[in-house]
XYZ file of C-alpha atoms in Angstrom:
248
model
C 137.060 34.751 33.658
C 133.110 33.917 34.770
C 132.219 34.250 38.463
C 128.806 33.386 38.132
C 125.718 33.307 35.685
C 122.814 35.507 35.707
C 120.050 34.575 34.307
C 116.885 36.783 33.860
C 113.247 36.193 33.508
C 111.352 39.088 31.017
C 108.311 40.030 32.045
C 108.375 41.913 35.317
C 112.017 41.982 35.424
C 113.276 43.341 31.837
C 109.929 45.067 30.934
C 106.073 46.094 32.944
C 104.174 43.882 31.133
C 101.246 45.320 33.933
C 99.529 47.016 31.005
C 100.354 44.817 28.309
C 99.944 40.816 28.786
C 98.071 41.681 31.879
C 95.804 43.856 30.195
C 95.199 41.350 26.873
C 95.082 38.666 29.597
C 92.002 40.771 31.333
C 90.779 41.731 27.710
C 90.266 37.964 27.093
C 88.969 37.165 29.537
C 85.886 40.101 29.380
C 85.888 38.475 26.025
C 84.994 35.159 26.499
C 82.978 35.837 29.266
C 80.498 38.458 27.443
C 81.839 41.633 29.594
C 80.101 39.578 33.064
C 83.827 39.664 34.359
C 87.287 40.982 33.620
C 89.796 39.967 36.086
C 91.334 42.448 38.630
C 95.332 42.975 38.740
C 94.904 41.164 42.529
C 92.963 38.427 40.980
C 95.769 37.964 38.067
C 98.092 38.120 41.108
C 96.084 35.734 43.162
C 96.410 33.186 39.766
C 100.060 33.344 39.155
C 100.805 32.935 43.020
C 99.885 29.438 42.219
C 102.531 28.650 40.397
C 100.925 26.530 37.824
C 99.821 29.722 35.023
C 102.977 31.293 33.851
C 101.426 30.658 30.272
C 98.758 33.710 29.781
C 97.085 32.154 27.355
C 96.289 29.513 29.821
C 96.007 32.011 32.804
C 93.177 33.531 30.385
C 91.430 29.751 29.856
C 91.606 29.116 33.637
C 90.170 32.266 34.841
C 87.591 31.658 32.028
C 86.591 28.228 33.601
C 86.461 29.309 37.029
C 83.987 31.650 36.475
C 81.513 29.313 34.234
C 82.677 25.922 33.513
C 80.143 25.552 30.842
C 81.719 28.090 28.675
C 83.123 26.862 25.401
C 86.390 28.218 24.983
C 88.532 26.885 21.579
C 92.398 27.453 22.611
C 93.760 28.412 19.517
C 91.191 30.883 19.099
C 91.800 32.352 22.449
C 95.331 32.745 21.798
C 95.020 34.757 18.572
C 92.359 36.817 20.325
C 95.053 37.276 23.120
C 97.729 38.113 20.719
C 95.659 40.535 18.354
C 95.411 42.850 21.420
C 98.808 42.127 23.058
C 101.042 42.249 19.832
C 98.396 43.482 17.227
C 98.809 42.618 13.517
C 102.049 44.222 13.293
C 103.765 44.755 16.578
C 101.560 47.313 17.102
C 99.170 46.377 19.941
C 99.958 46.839 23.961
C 103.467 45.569 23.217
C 104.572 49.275 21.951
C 103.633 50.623 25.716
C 105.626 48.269 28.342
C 107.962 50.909 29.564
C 111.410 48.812 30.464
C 112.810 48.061 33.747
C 116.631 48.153 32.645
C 119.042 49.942 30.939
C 121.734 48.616 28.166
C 124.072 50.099 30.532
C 123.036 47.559 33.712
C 124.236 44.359 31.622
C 127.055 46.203 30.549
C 128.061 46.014 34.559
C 127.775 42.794 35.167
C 129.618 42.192 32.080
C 132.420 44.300 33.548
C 132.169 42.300 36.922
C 132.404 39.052 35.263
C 129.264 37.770 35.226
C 127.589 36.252 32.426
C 123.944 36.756 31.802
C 121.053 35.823 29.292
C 117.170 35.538 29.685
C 115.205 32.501 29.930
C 111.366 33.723 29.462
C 107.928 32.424 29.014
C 107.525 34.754 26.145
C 107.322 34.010 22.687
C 110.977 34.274 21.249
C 109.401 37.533 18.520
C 108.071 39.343 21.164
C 111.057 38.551 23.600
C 113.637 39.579 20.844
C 111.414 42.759 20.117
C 112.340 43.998 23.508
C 115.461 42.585 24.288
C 116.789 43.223 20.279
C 114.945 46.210 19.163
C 114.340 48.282 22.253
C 117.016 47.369 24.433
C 119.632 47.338 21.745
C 121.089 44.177 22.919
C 123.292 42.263 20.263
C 122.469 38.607 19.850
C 121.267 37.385 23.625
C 121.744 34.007 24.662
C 117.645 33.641 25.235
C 115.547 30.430 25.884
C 111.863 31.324 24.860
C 108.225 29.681 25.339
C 109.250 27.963 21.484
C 112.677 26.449 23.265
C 111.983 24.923 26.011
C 109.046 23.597 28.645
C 106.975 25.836 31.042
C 108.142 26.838 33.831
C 108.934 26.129 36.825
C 110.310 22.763 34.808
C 114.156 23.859 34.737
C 114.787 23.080 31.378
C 114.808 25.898 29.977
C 117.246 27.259 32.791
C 119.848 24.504 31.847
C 119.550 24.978 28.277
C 120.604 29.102 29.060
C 123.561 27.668 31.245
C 124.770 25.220 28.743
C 124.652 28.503 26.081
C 126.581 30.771 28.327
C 128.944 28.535 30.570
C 132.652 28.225 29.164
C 133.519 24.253 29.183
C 137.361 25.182 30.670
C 135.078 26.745 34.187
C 132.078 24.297 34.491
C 129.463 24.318 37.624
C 129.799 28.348 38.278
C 127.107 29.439 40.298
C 123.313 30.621 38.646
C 121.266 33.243 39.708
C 117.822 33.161 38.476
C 115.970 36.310 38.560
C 112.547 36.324 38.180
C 108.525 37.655 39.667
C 106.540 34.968 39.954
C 106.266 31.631 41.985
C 106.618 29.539 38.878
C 110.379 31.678 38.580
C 111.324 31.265 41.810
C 110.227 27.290 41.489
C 112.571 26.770 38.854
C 115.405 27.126 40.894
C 114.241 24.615 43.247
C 114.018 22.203 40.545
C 116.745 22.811 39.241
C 119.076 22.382 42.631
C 117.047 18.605 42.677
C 118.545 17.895 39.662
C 121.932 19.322 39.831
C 122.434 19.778 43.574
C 126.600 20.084 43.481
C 126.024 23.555 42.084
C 125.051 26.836 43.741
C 121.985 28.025 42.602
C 120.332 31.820 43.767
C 116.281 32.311 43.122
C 116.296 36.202 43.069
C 112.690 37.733 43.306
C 111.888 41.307 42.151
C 108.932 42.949 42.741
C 106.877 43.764 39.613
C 105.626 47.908 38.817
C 102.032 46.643 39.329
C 102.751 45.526 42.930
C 104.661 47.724 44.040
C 102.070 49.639 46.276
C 104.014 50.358 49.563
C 101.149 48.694 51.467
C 100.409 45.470 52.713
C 99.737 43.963 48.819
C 103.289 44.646 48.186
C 104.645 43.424 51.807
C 102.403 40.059 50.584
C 103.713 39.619 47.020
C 107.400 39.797 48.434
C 106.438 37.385 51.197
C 104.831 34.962 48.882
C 108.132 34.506 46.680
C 109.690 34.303 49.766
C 107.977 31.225 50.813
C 108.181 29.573 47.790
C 112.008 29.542 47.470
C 113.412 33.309 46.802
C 116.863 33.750 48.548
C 115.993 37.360 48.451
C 113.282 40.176 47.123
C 114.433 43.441 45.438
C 111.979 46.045 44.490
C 113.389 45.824 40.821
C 115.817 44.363 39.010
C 118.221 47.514 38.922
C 118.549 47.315 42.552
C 120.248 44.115 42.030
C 123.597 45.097 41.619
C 126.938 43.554 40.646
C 127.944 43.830 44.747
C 124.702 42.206 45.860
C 125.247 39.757 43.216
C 128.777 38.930 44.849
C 127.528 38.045 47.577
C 125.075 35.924 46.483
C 127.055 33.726 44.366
């Protein structure tokens, strides 16, 4: 029997995307702008803490118009740029170098804790399968990806992952929403609005890039912390099936 659903986020949580999206994001940016300016990891930080641009093909287009409004930038265009360098023609761009975050082995725990779990992931459902299929070795994951459901932090997405993994004889367990960004931890906010009987856990990890041990770490963590996290982990394998009970 189900004690609770966990639900994960992909980037900077499953996989370090720092020097894969981030770096096409960057590239695209350098791009558009004729090399005059390629965005810093801080300033990509700086963006996200907004949380309005989990998209990065619309983190690229903003950064692009804040440095020269007057540049013409055609979307569709920018996001095949973006994808030639992340996924390249054949899954073989900066997608083959995100070294992951978790092991088959740490789902298999909270499987054996009775937890239920599944992703929910601005990513585009190929190159979210790629990881979570093909180098994870995970068989059919309940997954809600960019093609499913609205950006985040709207909570659809969420709901349509609980609806997937919740039995109908045990409904309104508890969620736990694990995520990087302020647009993750958002999401459970919106989603306690709209269903506020339930229990609902925004869990924030610390991504590879930001983990610094100085003050730009100490700030990242503090930032999801003020915009809903319950709690901050420096990665997602330190949250373990015991924290996890007694979160949920």
């Amino acid at each position: 029997m189900l004690k609770g659903l966990v639900i994960f986020d992909i980037d900077g949580v499953v996989r370090d995307e720092g020097r894969s999206y981030r770096r096409a994001l960057a590239d695209t940016v350098e791009h558009y702008t004729k090399g005059a300016y390629r965005p810093s990891m801080g300033e990509i930080d700086s963006l996200k803490a907004e949380g309005l641009w989990n998209n990065d093909w619309k983190a690229s287009q903003e950064l692009i118009k804040r440095w020269d409004e007057d540049i013409a930038v055609d979307y569709d265009e920018l996001v095949q740029f973006f994808q030639d360098k992340y996924r390249g023609k054949n899954f073989d761009g900066y997608i083959t170098e995100e070294p992951l975050l978790v092991t088959p082995e740490y789902f298999e725990q909270l499987s054996a804790h009775g937890l239920g779990w599944g992703f929910f992931s601005g990513a585009m459902r190929r190159s979210a399968e790629f990881v979570l299929k093909k180098r994870l070795g995970l068989t059919d994951p309940i997954l809600i990806a960019m093609e499913d459901a609205p950006e985040k932090p709207d909570p659809t997405g969420l709901f349509a992952a609980i609806a997937q993994l919740e039995p109908p004889d045990t409904p309104g367990l508890p969620v736990a929403y694990v995520g990087d960004t302020a647009a993750d931890m958002k999401v459970i906010s919106n989603a306690a609005e709209q269903e506020p009987t339930r229990q609902w856990r925004a869990i924030g990890v610390i991504p590879p890039h930001a983990q610094t041990g100085d003050d730009k770490e100490y700030m990242y963590a503090s930032n999801l912390q003020d915009v809903g996290a319950d709690i901050v982990l420096p990665g997602t394998k330190e949250l373990t099936p015991e924290i996890l009970s007694t979160l949920l």
